[in-house]
Amino acid sequence: MNAHQPVNIVMIEDDEGHARLIEKNIRRAGISNDIRHFTDGTSALDYLYTSPDGPALNGPALILLDLNLPDMSGTDILIRIKAEGSPLRRTPVIVLTTTDDKVEIQRCYDLGANVYITKPVDYESFATAIRQLGLFLSVIQLPVIEPDA
Amino acid sequence: MRQGWTIPLLRTERQFSRFVLVCVSVGFVALIGSAIAAGLTVMRTQDHARWVEHTYEVEQRVSSLRVLVERLEVARRGYLLSHQPVSKQTFRETVAEEPLLIAEIRRLTADNPVQQNNITRVERLVAQQFRLQSASIVLADRDPAAAVAAFNRDTSLGLTRELRLVTNAMRLEENHLLMMRITAQRQSVRELFMILTGFGILAAVVAVFSILVLRRYTGSLVEARDAERTLAAELEDRVRARTYELSRANDEIQRFAYIVSHDLRSPLVNVMGFTGELEAAARPLVALVDRVEAEAPHLIDPEAAIAAREDLPESIGFIRTSTQKMDRLINAILRLAREGRRVMTPEAIDLAGLIESIVATLQHRLDELGATVTVERPMPELVADRLAVEQMLSNLIENASKYLQPGRPGRIVVSARTNRDRVAIDVADNGRGIDPRDHDRIFDLFRRSGQQDQPGEGIGLAHVRALAYRLGGLIDCRSALGEGATFTLSIPTQPIASQG
């Protein structure tokens, strides 16, 4: 992680159970960063863009995005984040979802997702994937968010 | 059909042709009848002409006879007066002609008793007159004065007058006959005209009637054809609407299956995940129980120990296997739904080659199970989605190799034949067979039949059937317990246009 600024991990996941599991595994991977959890797209976007301690106004972030949200599709959030002119354009987005439809995966990558992970029901590989993601998070360089990027 | 004048006779085509036949026959009868009538009349006219000619002939003879008679008298008187030998000569010559003429007249009027009567009278009178005249001439030769005196006294004038009367009567008689014949002639001509008019009217009526009926028939044919066309167009529209509805319904089902399987997966993730957490959480507890058992056994009560060591792992194990199974089932549904949405890309398939490549892929398993697959050539041409055909046949061959009869090495024969516009592919095995009661059930999702000693979810045949339907084909099973099974896949040789 960046030495200078703490990275906020923003998790947008509506299922409490999934969120808990993800969090447990991230912690087990040794990552101690703040994890902000949102259960719907509206409040997540609100935080991302307008909150004073949100990534738009305050430091780099990493977004863990689930596609099955109650109030909007995760792809809409992805589009919004990766849109031309969005201050969060360079924020890494990791899509974590149960859908394994090839078309859907392709679409997410086309829209600018950085990583797509299918949540398998096989807990072992799920846990490993999250843990590996955690390790991944510990080595990647997050881009600095310019005020007018 | 227009209201009003209907033709109850002409309901069928056969009736119509019969009617046409009748009309044409009547027309021809009229024609022939007219011809015959005309012919007969011409013959009669000729007859009449002949009779008229005959009458004139008789008249002419009778006039000639009168002339002869007059000439005789003139010749005698001339001789009486002049005693010229030429007169006598004339007399002799004329006398010679008379009987000939009379005979001729007699012959000509042979059929007319009145005239026969007349001519007999004429003959008698002529004979009388001849006696008188010849006597007069002979007397003239001997005693001319006496002859002249005799002449003044004789009955020759009376005779002559009578002859004139008879011959007149004969002429009148012939005239009368002539008139009769002319009238008859006119009558027969009139008859001909009437007959011709009659037949003409008949023909005209028949013609008009036929034309009207024909027009009406053609009209109704045209109407029927138009109605049919409209119906066909309507039918097409209806079919199109239905097909659209059906494909929408199908899409609906696909979406449903897709959404359901995803929404079911989500809680599954939680169950599996937290089962793992349970397991992980159980470990320190079990360790604690072990430690307590080792260091302070009086604290442990047997229930707690069993709970920790047996119940916990057992429950977690069952939960895990069940969720794994659920996952497999959901995946199967998802796969079926996906297949239903995939776009079919038909291409020409070399069936024998395809099957052989499938067998090659399964070769390892086949060898393990001791099964052999025979591919019978030649195989007919098939144009269909290659992937679908491959998946179906792969499934069937795998099944054939899986459900063997214990103690009998598996022999699988794959063959194909053309059946009208379809290709029928048979996968025949000598395995354990399928109970006839289950022949429909086995194609249902998650349903299996017979002894459950082989791994599987009961997905394969459901998948085959879904794919077969998608291609516009059918799958069928023929089998008896212990006698193997033959699965027949029937696919259209050429893809059906309305596949979606």
mmCIF file of N, CA and C in Angstrom, chain B residues 134-192:
data_model
loop_
_atom_site.group_PDB
_atom_site.id
_atom_site.type_symbol
_atom_site.label_atom_id
_atom_site.label_comp_id
_atom_site.label_asym_id
_atom_site.label_seq_id
_atom_site.Cartn_x
_atom_site.Cartn_y
_atom_site.Cartn_z
ATOM 1 N N SER B 134 -111.954 -42.199 -141.508
ATOM 2 C CA SER B 134 -111.474 -43.079 -142.569
ATOM 3 C C SER B 134 -112.617 -43.427 -143.530
ATOM 4 N N ALA B 135 -113.819 -43.658 -142.971
ATOM 5 C CA ALA B 135 -114.982 -43.921 -143.841
ATOM 6 C C ALA B 135 -115.203 -42.742 -144.774
ATOM 7 N N SER B 136 -115.070 -41.542 -144.189
ATOM 8 C CA SER B 136 -115.288 -40.332 -144.977
ATOM 9 C C SER B 136 -114.277 -40.245 -146.112
ATOM 10 N N ILE B 137 -113.029 -40.560 -145.801
ATOM 11 C CA ILE B 137 -111.991 -40.462 -146.828
ATOM 12 C C ILE B 137 -112.218 -41.499 -147.927
ATOM 13 N N VAL B 138 -112.537 -42.702 -147.501
ATOM 14 C CA VAL B 138 -112.790 -43.757 -148.508
ATOM 15 C C VAL B 138 -113.931 -43.314 -149.415
ATOM 16 N N LEU B 139 -115.033 -42.787 -148.790
ATOM 17 C CA LEU B 139 -116.179 -42.285 -149.571
ATOM 18 C C LEU B 139 -115.738 -41.157 -150.499
ATOM 19 N N ALA B 140 -114.854 -40.313 -149.965
ATOM 20 C CA ALA B 140 -114.376 -39.187 -150.775
ATOM 21 C C ALA B 140 -113.690 -39.681 -152.034
ATOM 22 N N ASP B 141 -112.956 -40.801 -151.899
ATOM 23 C CA ASP B 141 -112.269 -41.360 -153.068
ATOM 24 C C ASP B 141 -113.286 -41.854 -154.077
ATOM 25 N N ARG B 142 -114.344 -42.489 -153.616
ATOM 26 C CA ARG B 142 -115.366 -43.034 -154.513
ATOM 27 C C ARG B 142 -116.314 -41.973 -155.017
ATOM 28 N N ASP B 143 -116.928 -41.252 -154.096
ATOM 29 C CA ASP B 143 -117.978 -40.286 -154.487
ATOM 30 C C ASP B 143 -117.797 -39.004 -153.706
ATOM 31 N N PRO B 144 -117.038 -38.083 -154.216
ATOM 32 C CA PRO B 144 -116.710 -36.866 -153.463
ATOM 33 C C PRO B 144 -117.969 -36.111 -153.010
ATOM 34 N N ALA B 145 -118.955 -36.016 -153.886
ATOM 35 C CA ALA B 145 -120.147 -35.247 -153.487
ATOM 36 C C ALA B 145 -120.856 -35.907 -152.323
ATOM 37 N N ALA B 146 -120.964 -37.213 -152.400
ATOM 38 C CA ALA B 146 -121.613 -37.953 -151.294
ATOM 39 C C ALA B 146 -120.849 -37.793 -150.005
ATOM 40 N N ALA B 147 -119.542 -37.769 -150.137
ATOM 41 C CA ALA B 147 -118.697 -37.601 -148.946
ATOM 42 C C ALA B 147 -118.995 -36.264 -148.295
ATOM 43 N N VAL B 148 -119.007 -35.217 -149.129
ATOM 44 C CA VAL B 148 -119.286 -33.864 -148.576
ATOM 45 C C VAL B 148 -120.660 -33.849 -147.914
ATOM 46 N N ALA B 149 -121.625 -34.474 -148.588
ATOM 47 C CA ALA B 149 -122.967 -34.533 -147.983
ATOM 48 C C ALA B 149 -122.954 -35.280 -146.661
ATOM 49 N N ALA B 150 -122.212 -36.392 -146.669
ATOM 50 C CA ALA B 150 -122.098 -37.153 -145.410
ATOM 51 C C ALA B 150 -121.460 -36.296 -144.331
ATOM 52 N N PHE B 151 -120.419 -35.590 -144.677
ATOM 53 C CA PHE B 151 -119.707 -34.706 -143.752
ATOM 54 C C PHE B 151 -120.662 -33.708 -143.092
ATOM 55 N N ASN B 152 -121.522 -33.127 -143.873
ATOM 56 C CA ASN B 152 -122.459 -32.146 -143.302
ATOM 57 C C ASN B 152 -123.371 -32.776 -142.262
ATOM 58 N N ARG B 153 -123.568 -34.093 -142.437
ATOM 59 C CA ARG B 153 -124.539 -34.745 -141.544
ATOM 60 C C ARG B 153 -123.872 -35.457 -140.359
ATOM 61 N N ASP B 154 -122.518 -35.707 -140.435
ATOM 62 C CA ASP B 154 -121.940 -36.623 -139.433
ATOM 63 C C ASP B 154 -121.754 -35.964 -138.056
ATOM 64 N N THR B 155 -121.272 -36.858 -137.124
ATOM 65 C CA THR B 155 -121.196 -36.432 -135.696
ATOM 66 C C THR B 155 -119.798 -35.985 -135.311
ATOM 67 N N SER B 156 -118.994 -35.747 -136.353
ATOM 68 C CA SER B 156 -117.577 -35.447 -136.063
ATOM 69 C C SER B 156 -117.450 -34.228 -135.170
ATOM 70 N N LEU B 157 -118.299 -33.246 -135.400
ATOM 71 C CA LEU B 157 -118.223 -32.037 -134.575
ATOM 72 C C LEU B 157 -118.461 -32.383 -133.106
ATOM 73 N N GLY B 158 -119.483 -33.189 -132.885
ATOM 74 C CA GLY B 158 -119.805 -33.614 -131.509
ATOM 75 C C GLY B 158 -118.642 -34.350 -130.877
ATOM 76 N N LEU B 159 -118.064 -35.234 -131.662
ATOM 77 C CA LEU B 159 -116.943 -36.014 -131.185
ATOM 78 C C LEU B 159 -115.789 -35.105 -130.799
ATOM 79 N N THR B 160 -115.534 -34.233 -131.738
ATOM 80 C CA THR B 160 -114.429 -33.300 -131.489
ATOM 81 C C THR B 160 -114.666 -32.516 -130.201
ATOM 82 N N ARG B 161 -115.911 -32.050 -130.103
ATOM 83 C CA ARG B 161 -116.225 -31.276 -128.898
ATOM 84 C C ARG B 161 -116.004 -32.108 -127.648
ATOM 85 N N GLU B 162 -116.476 -33.337 -127.738
ATOM 86 C CA GLU B 162 -116.317 -34.213 -126.570
ATOM 87 C C GLU B 162 -114.846 -34.443 -126.251
ATOM 88 N N LEU B 163 -114.071 -34.699 -127.305
ATOM 89 C CA LEU B 163 -112.636 -34.884 -127.120
ATOM 90 C C LEU B 163 -112.034 -33.676 -126.424
ATOM 91 N N ARG B 164 -112.465 -32.491 -126.918
ATOM 92 C CA ARG B 164 -111.961 -31.251 -126.313
ATOM 93 C C ARG B 164 -112.283 -31.223 -124.835
ATOM 94 N N LEU B 165 -113.507 -31.586 -124.521
ATOM 95 C CA LEU B 165 -113.934 -31.564 -123.116
ATOM 96 C C LEU B 165 -113.078 -32.516 -122.264
ATOM 97 N N VAL B 166 -112.891 -33.746 -122.788
ATOM 98 C CA VAL B 166 -112.133 -34.757 -122.020
ATOM 99 C C VAL B 166 -110.705 -34.287 -121.801
ATOM 100 N N THR B 167 -110.105 -33.832 -122.916
ATOM 101 C CA THR B 167 -108.713 -33.404 -122.756
ATOM 102 C C THR B 167 -108.607 -32.212 -121.805
ATOM 103 N N ASN B 168 -109.581 -31.328 -121.871
ATOM 104 C CA ASN B 168 -109.612 -30.222 -120.902
ATOM 105 C C ASN B 168 -109.660 -30.741 -119.486
ATOM 106 N N ALA B 169 -110.599 -31.715 -119.350
ATOM 107 C CA ALA B 169 -110.732 -32.312 -118.006
ATOM 108 C C ALA B 169 -109.407 -32.885 -117.522
ATOM 109 N N MET B 170 -108.719 -33.550 -118.480
ATOM 110 C CA MET B 170 -107.416 -34.115 -118.102
ATOM 111 C C MET B 170 -106.462 -33.011 -117.678
ATOM 112 N N ARG B 171 -106.448 -31.955 -118.434
ATOM 113 C CA ARG B 171 -105.558 -30.844 -118.089
ATOM 114 C C ARG B 171 -105.904 -30.265 -116.744
ATOM 115 N N LEU B 172 -107.207 -30.110 -116.534
ATOM 116 C CA LEU B 172 -107.624 -29.567 -115.252
ATOM 117 C C LEU B 172 -107.158 -30.482 -114.103
ATOM 118 N N GLU B 173 -107.381 -31.780 -114.364
ATOM 119 C CA GLU B 173 -106.964 -32.754 -113.350
ATOM 120 C C GLU B 173 -105.485 -32.596 -113.033
ATOM 121 N N GLU B 174 -104.681 -32.487 -114.077
ATOM 122 C CA GLU B 174 -103.237 -32.340 -113.850
ATOM 123 C C GLU B 174 -102.931 -31.044 -113.121
ATOM 124 N N ASN B 175 -103.602 -29.994 -113.490
ATOM 125 C CA ASN B 175 -103.446 -28.709 -112.825
ATOM 126 C C ASN B 175 -103.745 -28.814 -111.342
ATOM 127 N N HIS B 176 -104.895 -29.493 -111.117
ATOM 128 C CA HIS B 176 -105.320 -29.707 -109.736
ATOM 129 C C HIS B 176 -104.217 -30.423 -108.947
ATOM 130 N N LEU B 177 -103.683 -31.479 -109.553
ATOM 131 C CA LEU B 177 -102.587 -32.216 -108.920
ATOM 132 C C LEU B 177 -101.401 -31.291 -108.677
ATOM 133 N N LEU B 178 -101.102 -30.484 -109.664
ATOM 134 C CA LEU B 178 -99.988 -29.552 -109.566
ATOM 135 C C LEU B 178 -100.178 -28.633 -108.367
ATOM 136 N N MET B 179 -101.374 -28.063 -108.267
ATOM 137 C CA MET B 179 -101.652 -27.160 -107.148
ATOM 138 C C MET B 179 -101.425 -27.864 -105.821
ATOM 139 N N MET B 180 -101.994 -29.089 -105.772
ATOM 140 C CA MET B 180 -101.826 -29.861 -104.537
ATOM 141 C C MET B 180 -100.361 -30.030 -104.181
ATOM 142 N N ARG B 181 -99.583 -30.361 -105.183
ATOM 143 C CA ARG B 181 -98.174 -30.639 -104.938
ATOM 144 C C ARG B 181 -97.423 -29.382 -104.515
ATOM 145 N N ILE B 182 -97.793 -28.263 -105.172
ATOM 146 C CA ILE B 182 -97.141 -27.003 -104.796
ATOM 147 C C ILE B 182 -97.466 -26.659 -103.344
ATOM 148 N N THR B 183 -98.757 -26.830 -102.996
ATOM 149 C CA THR B 183 -99.146 -26.561 -101.609
ATOM 150 C C THR B 183 -98.352 -27.445 -100.636
ATOM 151 N N ALA B 184 -98.287 -28.728 -101.005
ATOM 152 C CA ALA B 184 -97.536 -29.654 -100.142
ATOM 153 C C ALA B 184 -96.089 -29.216 -99.997
ATOM 154 N N GLN B 185 -95.524 -28.785 -101.101
ATOM 155 C CA GLN B 185 -94.137 -28.322 -101.086
ATOM 156 C C GLN B 185 -93.989 -27.168 -100.114
ATOM 157 N N ARG B 186 -94.846 -26.176 -100.256
ATOM 158 C CA ARG B 186 -94.797 -25.005 -99.388
ATOM 159 C C ARG B 186 -94.933 -25.439 -97.931
ATOM 160 N N GLN B 187 -95.840 -26.376 -97.706
ATOM 161 C CA GLN B 187 -96.063 -26.870 -96.349
ATOM 162 C C GLN B 187 -94.786 -27.473 -95.765
ATOM 163 N N SER B 188 -94.147 -28.284 -96.585
ATOM 164 C CA SER B 188 -92.953 -28.942 -96.047
ATOM 165 C C SER B 188 -91.859 -27.931 -95.774
ATOM 166 N N VAL B 189 -91.732 -26.894 -96.588
ATOM 167 C CA VAL B 189 -90.741 -25.845 -96.334
ATOM 168 C C VAL B 189 -91.062 -25.146 -95.022
ATOM 169 N N ARG B 190 -92.396 -24.866 -94.862
ATOM 170 C CA ARG B 190 -92.805 -24.239 -93.604
ATOM 171 C C ARG B 190 -92.420 -25.115 -92.416
ATOM 172 N N GLU B 191 -92.667 -26.402 -92.577
ATOM 173 C CA GLU B 191 -92.331 -27.336 -91.496
ATOM 174 C C GLU B 191 -90.854 -27.260 -91.161
ATOM 175 N N LEU B 192 -90.047 -27.246 -92.237
ATOM 176 C CA LEU B 192 -88.600 -27.174 -92.016
ATOM 177 C C LEU B 192 -88.239 -25.948 -91.197
#
